mmCIF file of C-alpha atoms in Angstrom:
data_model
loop_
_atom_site.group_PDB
_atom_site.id
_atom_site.type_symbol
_atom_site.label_atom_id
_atom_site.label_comp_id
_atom_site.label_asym_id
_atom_site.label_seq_id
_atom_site.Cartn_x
_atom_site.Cartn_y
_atom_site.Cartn_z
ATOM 1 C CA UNK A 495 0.000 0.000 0.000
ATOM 2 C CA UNK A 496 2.939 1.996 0.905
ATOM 3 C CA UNK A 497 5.027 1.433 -2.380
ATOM 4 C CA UNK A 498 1.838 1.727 -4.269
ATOM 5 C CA UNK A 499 1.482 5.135 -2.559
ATOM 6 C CA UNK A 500 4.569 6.239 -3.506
ATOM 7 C CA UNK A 501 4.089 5.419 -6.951
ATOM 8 C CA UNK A 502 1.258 7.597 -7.341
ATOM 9 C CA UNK A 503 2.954 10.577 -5.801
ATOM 10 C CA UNK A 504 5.618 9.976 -8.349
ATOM 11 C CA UNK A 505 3.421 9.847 -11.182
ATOM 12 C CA UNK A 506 1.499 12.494 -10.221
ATOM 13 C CA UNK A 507 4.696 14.483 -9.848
ATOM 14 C CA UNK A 508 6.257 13.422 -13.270
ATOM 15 C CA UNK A 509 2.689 14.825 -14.932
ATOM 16 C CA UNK A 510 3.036 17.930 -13.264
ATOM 17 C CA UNK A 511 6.724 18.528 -14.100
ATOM 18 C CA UNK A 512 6.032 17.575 -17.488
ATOM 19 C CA UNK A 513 2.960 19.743 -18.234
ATOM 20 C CA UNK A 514 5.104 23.161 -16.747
ATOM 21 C CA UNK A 515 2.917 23.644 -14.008
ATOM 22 C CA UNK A 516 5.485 22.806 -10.785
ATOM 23 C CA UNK A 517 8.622 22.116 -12.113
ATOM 24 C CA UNK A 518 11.119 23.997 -9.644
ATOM 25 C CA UNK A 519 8.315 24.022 -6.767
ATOM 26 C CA UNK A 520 9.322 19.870 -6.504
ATOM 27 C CA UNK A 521 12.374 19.982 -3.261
ATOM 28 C CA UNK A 522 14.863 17.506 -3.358
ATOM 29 C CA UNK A 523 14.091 14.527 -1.717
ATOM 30 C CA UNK A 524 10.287 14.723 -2.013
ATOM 31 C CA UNK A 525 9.348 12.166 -4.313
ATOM 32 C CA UNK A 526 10.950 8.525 -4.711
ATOM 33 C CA UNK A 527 12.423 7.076 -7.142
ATOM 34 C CA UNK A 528 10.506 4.623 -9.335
ATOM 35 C CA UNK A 529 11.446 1.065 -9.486
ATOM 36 C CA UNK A 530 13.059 1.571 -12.301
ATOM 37 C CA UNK A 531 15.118 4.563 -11.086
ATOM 38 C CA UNK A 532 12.879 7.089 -12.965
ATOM 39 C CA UNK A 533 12.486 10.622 -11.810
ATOM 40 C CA UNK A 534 10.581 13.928 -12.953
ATOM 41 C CA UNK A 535 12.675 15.966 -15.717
ATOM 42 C CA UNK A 536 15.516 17.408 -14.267
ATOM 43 C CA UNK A 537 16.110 15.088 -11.265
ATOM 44 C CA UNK A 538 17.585 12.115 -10.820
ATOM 45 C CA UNK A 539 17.680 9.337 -8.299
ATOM 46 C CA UNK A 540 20.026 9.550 -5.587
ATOM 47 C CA UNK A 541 21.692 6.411 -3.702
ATOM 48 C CA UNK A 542 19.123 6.470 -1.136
ATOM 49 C CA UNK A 543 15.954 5.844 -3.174
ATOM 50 C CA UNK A 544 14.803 9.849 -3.839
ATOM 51 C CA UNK A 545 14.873 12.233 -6.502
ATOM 52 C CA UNK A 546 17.223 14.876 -6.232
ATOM 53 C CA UNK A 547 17.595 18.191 -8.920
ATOM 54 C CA UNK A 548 19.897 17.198 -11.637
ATOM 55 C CA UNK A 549 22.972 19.946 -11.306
ATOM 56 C CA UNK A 550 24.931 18.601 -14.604
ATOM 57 C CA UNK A 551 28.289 18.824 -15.244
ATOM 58 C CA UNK A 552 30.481 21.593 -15.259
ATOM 59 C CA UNK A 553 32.455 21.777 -18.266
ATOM 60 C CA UNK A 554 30.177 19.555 -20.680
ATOM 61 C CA UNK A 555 30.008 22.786 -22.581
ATOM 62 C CA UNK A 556 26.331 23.023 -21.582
ATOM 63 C CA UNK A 557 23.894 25.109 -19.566
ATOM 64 C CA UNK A 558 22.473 22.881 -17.295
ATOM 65 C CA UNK A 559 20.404 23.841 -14.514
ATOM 66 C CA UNK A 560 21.406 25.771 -11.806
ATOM 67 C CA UNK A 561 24.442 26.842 -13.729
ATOM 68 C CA UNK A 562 25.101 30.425 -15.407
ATOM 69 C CA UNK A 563 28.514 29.292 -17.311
ATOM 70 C CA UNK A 564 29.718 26.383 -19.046
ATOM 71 C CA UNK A 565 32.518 26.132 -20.043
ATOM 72 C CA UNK A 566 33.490 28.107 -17.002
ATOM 73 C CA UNK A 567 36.031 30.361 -19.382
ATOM 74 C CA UNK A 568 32.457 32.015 -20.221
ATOM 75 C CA UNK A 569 31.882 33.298 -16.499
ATOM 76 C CA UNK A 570 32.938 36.538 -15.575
ATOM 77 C CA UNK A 571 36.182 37.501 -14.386
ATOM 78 C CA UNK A 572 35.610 39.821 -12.559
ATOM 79 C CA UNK A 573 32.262 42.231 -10.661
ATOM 80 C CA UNK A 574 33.669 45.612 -10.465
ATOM 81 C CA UNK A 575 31.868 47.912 -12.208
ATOM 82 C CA UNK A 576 33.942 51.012 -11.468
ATOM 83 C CA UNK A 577 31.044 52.879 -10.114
ATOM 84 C CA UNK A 578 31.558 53.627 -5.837
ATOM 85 C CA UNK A 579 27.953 53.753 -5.338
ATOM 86 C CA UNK A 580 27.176 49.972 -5.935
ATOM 87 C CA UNK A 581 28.461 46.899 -3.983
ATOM 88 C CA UNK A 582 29.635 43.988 -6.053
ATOM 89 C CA UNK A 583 29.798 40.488 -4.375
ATOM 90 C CA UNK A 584 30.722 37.332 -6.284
ATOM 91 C CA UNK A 585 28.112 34.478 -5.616
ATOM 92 C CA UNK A 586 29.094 30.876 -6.844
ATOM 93 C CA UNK A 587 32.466 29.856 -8.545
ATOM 94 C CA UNK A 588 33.669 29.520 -11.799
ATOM 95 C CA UNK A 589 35.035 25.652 -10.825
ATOM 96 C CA UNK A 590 30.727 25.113 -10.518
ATOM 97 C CA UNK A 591 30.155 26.804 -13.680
ATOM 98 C CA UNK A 592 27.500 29.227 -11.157
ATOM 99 C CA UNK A 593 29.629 32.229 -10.747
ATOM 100 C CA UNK A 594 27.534 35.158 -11.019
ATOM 101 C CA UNK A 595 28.130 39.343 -10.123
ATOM 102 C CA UNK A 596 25.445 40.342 -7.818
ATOM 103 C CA UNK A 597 25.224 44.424 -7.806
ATOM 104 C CA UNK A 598 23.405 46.468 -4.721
ATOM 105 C CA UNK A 599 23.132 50.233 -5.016
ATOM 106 C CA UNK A 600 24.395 52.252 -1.798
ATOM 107 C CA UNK A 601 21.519 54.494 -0.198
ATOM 108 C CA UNK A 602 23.394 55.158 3.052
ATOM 109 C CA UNK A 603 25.726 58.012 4.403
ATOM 110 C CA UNK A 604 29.030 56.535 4.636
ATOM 111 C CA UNK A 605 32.691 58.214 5.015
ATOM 112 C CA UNK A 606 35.353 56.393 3.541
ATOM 113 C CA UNK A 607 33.280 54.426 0.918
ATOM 114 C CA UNK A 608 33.856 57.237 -2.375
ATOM 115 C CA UNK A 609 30.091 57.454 -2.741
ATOM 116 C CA UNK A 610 27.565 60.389 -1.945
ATOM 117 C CA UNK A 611 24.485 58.586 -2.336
ATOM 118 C CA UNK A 612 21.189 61.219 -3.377
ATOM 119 C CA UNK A 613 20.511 62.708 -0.517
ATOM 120 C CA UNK A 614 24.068 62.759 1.638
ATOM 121 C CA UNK A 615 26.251 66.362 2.319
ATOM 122 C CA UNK A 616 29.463 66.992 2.983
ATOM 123 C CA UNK A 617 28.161 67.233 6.653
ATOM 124 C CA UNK A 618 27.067 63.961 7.274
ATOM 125 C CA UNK A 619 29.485 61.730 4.268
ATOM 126 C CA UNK A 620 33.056 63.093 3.784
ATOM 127 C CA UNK A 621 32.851 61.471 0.158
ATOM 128 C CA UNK A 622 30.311 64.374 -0.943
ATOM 129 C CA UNK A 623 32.052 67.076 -2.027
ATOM 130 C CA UNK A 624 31.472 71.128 -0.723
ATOM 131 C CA UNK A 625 33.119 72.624 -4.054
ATOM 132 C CA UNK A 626 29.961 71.586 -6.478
ATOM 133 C CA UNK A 627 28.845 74.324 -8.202
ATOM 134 C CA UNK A 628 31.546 76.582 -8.145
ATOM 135 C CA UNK A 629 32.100 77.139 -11.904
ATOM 136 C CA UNK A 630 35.398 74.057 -12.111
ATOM 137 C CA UNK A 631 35.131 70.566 -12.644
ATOM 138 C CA UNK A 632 37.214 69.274 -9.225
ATOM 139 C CA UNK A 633 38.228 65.966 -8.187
ATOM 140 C CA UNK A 634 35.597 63.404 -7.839
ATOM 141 C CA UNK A 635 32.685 65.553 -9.545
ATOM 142 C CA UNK A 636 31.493 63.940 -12.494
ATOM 143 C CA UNK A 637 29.571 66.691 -13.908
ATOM 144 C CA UNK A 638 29.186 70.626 -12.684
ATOM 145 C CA UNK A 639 26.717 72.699 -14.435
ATOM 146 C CA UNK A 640 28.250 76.041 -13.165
ATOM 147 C CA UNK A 641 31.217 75.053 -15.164
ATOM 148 C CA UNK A 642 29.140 73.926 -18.162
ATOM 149 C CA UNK A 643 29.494 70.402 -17.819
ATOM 150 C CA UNK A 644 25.592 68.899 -17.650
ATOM 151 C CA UNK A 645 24.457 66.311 -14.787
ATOM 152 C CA UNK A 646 21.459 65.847 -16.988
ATOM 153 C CA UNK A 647 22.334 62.212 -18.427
ATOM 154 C CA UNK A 648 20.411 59.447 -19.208
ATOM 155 C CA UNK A 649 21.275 55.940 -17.889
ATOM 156 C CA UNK A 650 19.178 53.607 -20.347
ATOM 157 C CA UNK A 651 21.482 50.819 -22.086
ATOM 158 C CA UNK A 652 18.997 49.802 -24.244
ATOM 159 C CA UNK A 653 19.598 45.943 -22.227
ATOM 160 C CA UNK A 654 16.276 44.838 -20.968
ATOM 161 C CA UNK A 655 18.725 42.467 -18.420
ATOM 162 C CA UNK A 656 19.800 44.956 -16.302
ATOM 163 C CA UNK A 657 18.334 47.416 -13.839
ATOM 164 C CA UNK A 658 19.580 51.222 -15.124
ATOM 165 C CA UNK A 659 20.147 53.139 -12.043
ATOM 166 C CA UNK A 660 21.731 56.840 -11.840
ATOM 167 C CA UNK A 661 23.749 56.967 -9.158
ATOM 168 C CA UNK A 662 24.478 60.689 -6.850
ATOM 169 C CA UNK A 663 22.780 63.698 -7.540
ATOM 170 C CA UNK A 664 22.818 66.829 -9.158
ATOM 171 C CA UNK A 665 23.424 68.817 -5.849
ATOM 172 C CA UNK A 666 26.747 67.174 -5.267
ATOM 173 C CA UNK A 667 27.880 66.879 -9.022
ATOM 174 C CA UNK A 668 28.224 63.264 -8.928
ATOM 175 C CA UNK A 669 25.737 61.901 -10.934
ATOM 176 C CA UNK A 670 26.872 58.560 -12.726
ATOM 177 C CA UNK A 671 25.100 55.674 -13.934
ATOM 178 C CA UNK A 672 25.136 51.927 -12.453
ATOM 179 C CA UNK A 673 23.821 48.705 -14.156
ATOM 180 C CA UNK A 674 22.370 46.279 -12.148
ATOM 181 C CA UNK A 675 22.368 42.916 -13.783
ATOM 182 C CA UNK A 676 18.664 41.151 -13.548
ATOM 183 C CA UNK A 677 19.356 36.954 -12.773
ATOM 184 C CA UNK A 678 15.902 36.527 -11.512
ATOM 185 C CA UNK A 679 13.380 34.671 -13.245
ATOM 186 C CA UNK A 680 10.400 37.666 -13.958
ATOM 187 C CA UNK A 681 7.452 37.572 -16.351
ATOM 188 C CA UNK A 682 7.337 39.962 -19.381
ATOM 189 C CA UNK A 683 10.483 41.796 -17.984
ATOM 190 C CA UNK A 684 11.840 41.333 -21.548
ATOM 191 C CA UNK A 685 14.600 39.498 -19.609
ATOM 192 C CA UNK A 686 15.590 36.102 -20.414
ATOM 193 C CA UNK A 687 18.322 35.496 -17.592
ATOM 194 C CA UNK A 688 21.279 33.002 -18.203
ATOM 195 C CA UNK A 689 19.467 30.841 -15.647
ATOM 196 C CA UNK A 690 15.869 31.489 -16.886
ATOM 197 C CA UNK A 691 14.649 29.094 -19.398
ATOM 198 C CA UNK A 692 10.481 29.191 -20.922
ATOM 199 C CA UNK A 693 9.171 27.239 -18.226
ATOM 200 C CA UNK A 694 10.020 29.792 -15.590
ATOM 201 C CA UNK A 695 10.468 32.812 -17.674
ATOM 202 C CA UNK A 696 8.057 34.075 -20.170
ATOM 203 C CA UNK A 697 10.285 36.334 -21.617
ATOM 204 C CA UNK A 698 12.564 32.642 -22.387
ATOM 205 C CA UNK A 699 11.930 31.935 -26.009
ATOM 206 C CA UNK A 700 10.140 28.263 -26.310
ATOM 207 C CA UNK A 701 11.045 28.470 -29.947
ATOM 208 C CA UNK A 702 14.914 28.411 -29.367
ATOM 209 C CA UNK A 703 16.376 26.032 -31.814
ATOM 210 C CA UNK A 704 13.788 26.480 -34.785
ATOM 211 C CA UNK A 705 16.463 28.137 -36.911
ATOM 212 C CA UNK A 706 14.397 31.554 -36.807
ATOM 213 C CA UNK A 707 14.970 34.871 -35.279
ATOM 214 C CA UNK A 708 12.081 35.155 -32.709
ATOM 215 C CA UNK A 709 11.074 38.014 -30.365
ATOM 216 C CA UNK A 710 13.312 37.974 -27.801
ATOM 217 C CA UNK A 711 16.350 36.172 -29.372
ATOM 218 C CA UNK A 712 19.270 37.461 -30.599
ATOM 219 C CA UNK A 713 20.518 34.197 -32.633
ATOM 220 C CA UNK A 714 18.965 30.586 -33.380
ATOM 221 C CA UNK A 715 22.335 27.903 -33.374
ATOM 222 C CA UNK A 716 23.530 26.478 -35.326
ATOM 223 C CA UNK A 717 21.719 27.842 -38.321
ATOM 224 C CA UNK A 718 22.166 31.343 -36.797
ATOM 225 C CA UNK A 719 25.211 31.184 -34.814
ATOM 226 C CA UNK A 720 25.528 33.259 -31.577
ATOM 227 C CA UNK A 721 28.318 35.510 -30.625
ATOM 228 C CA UNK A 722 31.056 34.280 -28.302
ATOM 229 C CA UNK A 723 32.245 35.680 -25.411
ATOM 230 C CA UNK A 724 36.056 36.298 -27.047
ATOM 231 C CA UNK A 725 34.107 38.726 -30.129
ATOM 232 C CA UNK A 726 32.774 41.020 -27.137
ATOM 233 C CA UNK A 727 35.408 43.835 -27.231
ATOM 234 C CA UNK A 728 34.768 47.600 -26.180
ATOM 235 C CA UNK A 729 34.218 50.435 -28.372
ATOM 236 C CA UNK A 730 36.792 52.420 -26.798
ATOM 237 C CA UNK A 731 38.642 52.485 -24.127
ATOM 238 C CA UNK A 732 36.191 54.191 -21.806
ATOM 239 C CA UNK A 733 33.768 51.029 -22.356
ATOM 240 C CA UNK A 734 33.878 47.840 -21.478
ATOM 241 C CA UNK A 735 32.001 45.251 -23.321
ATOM 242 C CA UNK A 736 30.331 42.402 -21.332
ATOM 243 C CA UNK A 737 28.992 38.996 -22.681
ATOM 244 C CA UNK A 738 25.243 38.180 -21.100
ATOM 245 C CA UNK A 739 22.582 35.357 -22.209
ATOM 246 C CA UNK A 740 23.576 31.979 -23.484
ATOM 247 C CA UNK A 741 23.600 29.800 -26.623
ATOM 248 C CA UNK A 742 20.826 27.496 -25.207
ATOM 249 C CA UNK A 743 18.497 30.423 -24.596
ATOM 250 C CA UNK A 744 19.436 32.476 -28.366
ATOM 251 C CA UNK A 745 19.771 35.770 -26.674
ATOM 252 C CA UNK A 746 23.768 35.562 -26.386
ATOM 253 C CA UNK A 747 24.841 39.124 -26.659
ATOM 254 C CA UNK A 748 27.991 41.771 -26.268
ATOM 255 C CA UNK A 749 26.666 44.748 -23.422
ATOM 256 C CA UNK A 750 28.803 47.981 -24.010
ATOM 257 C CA UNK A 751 28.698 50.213 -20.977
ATOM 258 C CA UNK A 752 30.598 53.223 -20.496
ATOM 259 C CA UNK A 753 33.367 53.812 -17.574
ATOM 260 C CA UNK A 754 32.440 56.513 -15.890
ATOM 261 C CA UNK A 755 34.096 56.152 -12.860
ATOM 262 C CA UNK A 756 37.810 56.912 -11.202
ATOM 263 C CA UNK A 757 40.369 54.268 -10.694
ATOM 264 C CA UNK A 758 43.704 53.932 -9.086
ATOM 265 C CA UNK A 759 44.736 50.908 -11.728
ATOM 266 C CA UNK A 760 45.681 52.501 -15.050
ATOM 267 C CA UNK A 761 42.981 50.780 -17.900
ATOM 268 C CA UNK A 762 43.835 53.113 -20.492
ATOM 269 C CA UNK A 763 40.636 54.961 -19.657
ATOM 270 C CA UNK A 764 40.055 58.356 -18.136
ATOM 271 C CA UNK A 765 36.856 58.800 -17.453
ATOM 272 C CA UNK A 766 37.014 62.396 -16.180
ATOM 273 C CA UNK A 767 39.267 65.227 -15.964
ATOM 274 C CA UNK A 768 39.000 65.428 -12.254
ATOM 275 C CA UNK A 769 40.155 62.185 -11.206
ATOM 276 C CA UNK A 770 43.090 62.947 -9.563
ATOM 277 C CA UNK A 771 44.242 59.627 -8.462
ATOM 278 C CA UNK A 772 43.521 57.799 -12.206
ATOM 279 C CA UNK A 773 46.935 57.353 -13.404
ATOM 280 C CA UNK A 774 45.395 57.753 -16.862
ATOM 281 C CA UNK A 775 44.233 61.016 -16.024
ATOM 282 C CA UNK A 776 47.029 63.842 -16.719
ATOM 283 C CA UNK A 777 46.012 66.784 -13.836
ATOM 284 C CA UNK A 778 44.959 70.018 -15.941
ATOM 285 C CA UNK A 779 47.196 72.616 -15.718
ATOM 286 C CA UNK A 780 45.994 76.022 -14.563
ATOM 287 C CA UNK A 781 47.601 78.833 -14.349
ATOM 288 C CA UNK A 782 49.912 79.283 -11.200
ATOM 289 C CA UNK A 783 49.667 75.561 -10.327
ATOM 290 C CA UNK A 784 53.822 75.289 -10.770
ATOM 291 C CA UNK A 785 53.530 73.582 -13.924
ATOM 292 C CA UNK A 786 54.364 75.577 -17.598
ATOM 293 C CA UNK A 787 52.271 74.599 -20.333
ATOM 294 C CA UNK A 788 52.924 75.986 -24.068
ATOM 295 C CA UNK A 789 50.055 74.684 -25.792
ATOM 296 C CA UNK A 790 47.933 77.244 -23.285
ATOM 297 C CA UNK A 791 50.781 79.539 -21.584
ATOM 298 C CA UNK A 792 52.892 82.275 -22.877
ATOM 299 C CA UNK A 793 54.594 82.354 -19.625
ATOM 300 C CA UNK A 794 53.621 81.151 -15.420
ATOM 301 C CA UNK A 795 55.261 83.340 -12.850
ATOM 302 C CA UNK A 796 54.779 79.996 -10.348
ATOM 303 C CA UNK A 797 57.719 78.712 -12.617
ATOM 304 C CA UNK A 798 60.985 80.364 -12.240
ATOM 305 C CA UNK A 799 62.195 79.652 -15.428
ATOM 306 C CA UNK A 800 58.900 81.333 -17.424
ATOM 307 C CA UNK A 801 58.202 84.226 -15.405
ATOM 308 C CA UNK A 802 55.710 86.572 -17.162
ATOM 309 C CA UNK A 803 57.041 89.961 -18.964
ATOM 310 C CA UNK A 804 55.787 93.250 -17.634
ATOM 311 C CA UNK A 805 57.489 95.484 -19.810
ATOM 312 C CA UNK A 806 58.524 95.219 -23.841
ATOM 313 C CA UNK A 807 61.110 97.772 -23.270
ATOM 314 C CA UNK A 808 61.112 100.696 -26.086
ATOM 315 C CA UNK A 809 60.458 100.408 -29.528
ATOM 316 C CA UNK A 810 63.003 99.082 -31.360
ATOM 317 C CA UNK A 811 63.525 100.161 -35.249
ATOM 318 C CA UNK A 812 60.655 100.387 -37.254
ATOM 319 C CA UNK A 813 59.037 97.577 -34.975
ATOM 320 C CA UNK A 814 56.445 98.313 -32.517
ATOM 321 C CA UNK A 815 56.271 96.265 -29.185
ATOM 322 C CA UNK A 816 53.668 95.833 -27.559
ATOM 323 C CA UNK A 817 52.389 93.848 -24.178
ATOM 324 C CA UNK A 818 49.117 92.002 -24.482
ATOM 325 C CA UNK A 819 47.763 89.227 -22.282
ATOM 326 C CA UNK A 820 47.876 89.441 -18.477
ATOM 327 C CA UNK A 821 49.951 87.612 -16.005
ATOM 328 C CA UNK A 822 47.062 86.299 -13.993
ATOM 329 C CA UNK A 823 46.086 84.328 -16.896
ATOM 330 C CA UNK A 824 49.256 83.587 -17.856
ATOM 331 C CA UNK A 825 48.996 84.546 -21.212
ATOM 332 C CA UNK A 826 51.162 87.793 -21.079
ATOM 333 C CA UNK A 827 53.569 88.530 -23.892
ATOM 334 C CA UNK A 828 55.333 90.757 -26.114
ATOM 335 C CA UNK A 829 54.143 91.320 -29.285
ATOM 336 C CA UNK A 830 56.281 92.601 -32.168
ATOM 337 C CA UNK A 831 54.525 94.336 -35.342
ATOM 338 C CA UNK A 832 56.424 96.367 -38.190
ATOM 339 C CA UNK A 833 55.863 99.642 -38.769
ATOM 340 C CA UNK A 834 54.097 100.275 -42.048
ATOM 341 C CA UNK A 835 52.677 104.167 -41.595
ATOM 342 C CA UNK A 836 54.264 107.190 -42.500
ATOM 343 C CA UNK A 837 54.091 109.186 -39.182
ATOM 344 C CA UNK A 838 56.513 111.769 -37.979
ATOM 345 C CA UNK A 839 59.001 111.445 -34.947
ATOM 346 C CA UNK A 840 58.836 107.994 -34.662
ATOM 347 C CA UNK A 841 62.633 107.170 -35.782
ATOM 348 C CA UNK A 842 61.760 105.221 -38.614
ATOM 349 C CA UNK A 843 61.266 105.224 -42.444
ATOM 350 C CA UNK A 844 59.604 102.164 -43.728
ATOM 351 C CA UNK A 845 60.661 101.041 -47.063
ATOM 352 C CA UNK A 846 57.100 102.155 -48.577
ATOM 353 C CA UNK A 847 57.547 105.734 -47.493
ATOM 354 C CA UNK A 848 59.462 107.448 -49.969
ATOM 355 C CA UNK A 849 57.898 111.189 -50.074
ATOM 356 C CA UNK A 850 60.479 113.774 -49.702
ATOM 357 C CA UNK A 851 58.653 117.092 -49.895
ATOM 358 C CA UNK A 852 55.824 117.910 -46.923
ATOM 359 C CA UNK A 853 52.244 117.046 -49.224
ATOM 360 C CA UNK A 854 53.803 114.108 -51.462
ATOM 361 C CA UNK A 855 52.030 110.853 -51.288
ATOM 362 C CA UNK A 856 53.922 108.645 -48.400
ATOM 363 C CA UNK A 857 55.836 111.547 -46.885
ATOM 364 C CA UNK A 858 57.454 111.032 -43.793
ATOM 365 C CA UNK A 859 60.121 113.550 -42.526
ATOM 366 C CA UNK A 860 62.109 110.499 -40.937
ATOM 367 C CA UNK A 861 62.699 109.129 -44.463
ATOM 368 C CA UNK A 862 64.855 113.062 -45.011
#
């Protein structure tokens, strides 16, 4: 009565599983194995007698259940996403092909943590900064709109797998955008995690595999092949391109985001002008910092060895100099012009000035 009992529950179980109504609601361990050793889809039958979720093999170059990378080459290698105001914790392992990033935006005051979440001050986070809005771009601000540089910016990636979020606020000039990748199973999202398959995602394509671009899909193997991970490069270096979706769900696909945030490990990439501590980043130079730039200064009286002129001295012959520019902008300089007018009692005859008698064209009484 008891094994027949069993039996039924089994039965009842592998219906169930097999019409898409329960599937992942079955735990492990709740139904026995048949005599044969049968289980529902996606278990299989332990040593003692019950059915147990089937968690495939890593590195069978497939996409079982319960994993989000096979082979595990395909998982990410790393979770930072270079923006302060986000956490990002590994969950799983690569050597379990279930290695995933899992992204939480940071709401509270903290010091010390290089975010100033909306709604922080200098008074209560030291990582908010007291100099927004006062007409420069300064270290840590990502935008200033004092000094022309807009924290109006939109945050939408187009990727209906992540969460957009924009990050600081206007009021502190840190505005930046995070991207929260979705992994959780959610009807008519348009997301069709890595783990997410039709049975427990809507948004999963049943049609995968019919050789046809569907809604939803980005590729149809092997008739339309998906992209691989090693073709997902950036599009500069400010960017980093990410691979999301699978082969076994045809919605592989290469995410672009930009880097918008500071580092202290050179990547090539300087996001903004004001981080200081990027050593990608060359510091501005402003006038009086102690630093001489030609491609902007005629001269920096904070460097000894280009101080700036006050005084051209007299006029030299037939050439007029002048000073122009001022030394608080470091742009002061002496400015040489030939003399081309006839005028009298200046010392000088210009070559085009050849009237001798008081009246004749080009007279000058210097030429005499």
């Amino acid at each position: 009565m008891v094994r027949a009992g069993l039996g039924l529950v089994l039965v009842a179980a592998m219906s169930i599983v097999a019409s898409g109504c329960l599937g992942p609601e079955i735990a492990d361990g709740a139904v026995s194995c048949a005599g044969n050793g049968l289980c529902p889809d996606g278990f299989e039958c332990a040593v003692d007698g019950r059915c147990y979720r089937y968690a495939g093999i890593c590195g069978d170059m497939v996409l079982d259940p319960g994993e989000t990378c096979d082979p595990a080459d395909l998982c990410p290698s790393e979770c930072n996403d270079r923006n302060a105001c986000t956490t990002d914790n590994e969950v799983g392992s690569a050597l379990t092909c279930n290695f995933r990033c899992v992204r939480t935006e940071i709401t509270e005051c903290a010091d010390g943590d290089g975010c100033c979440p909306l709604g922080c001050s200098p008074e209560g986070d030291d990582d908010c900064l007291d100099t927004c809005g006062n007409t420069t771009l300064d270290p840590g601000e990502t935008c200033d709109e004092d000094a022309g540089v807009s924290c109006d910016i939109s945050c939408s990636d187009g990727d209906a797998c992540t969460t957009d979020l924009e990050t600081g606020s206007p009021a502190n000039c840190n505005v930046a955008c995070a991207y929260i990748d979705i992994d959780t199973c959610i009807d008519d999202d348009g997301c069709c995690p890595v783990t997410c398959n039709s049975a427990t995602d809507n948004d999963c394509s049943p049609l995968c595999g019919n050789g046809e671009i569907d809604p939803g899909e980005t590729c149809d193997p092997p008739q339309i092949p998906c992209v691989q991970p090693g073709e997902c490069v950036p599009s500069g270096a400010c960017s980093v391109s990410t691979y999301e979706g699978s082969e076994s769900n045809c919605n592989a696909r290469c995410v672009v985001n930009p880097i918008t945030s500071c580092s202290t490990v050179s990547d090539n990439c300087c996001p903004d002008p004001g981080c200081v501590d990027d050593p990608d980043c060359v510091p501005a130079i402003t006038c009086g910092d102690g630093n001489f730039d030609p491609a902007t200064e005629t001269c920096d009286d904070s460097v000894p060895a280009n101080p700036c002129p006050t005084d051209c001295g007299e006029m030299q012959a037939c050439k007029m100099v002048e000073l122009v520019g001022s030394a608080a902008t470091c742009d002061a300089e002496c400015v040489t012009t030939e003399v081309t007018e006839c005028l009298p009692n200046d010392d000088c005859c210009p070559q085009n000035c050849q009237g001798k008698i008081p009246g004749e064209p080009y007279y000058d009484p210097d030429c005499a």
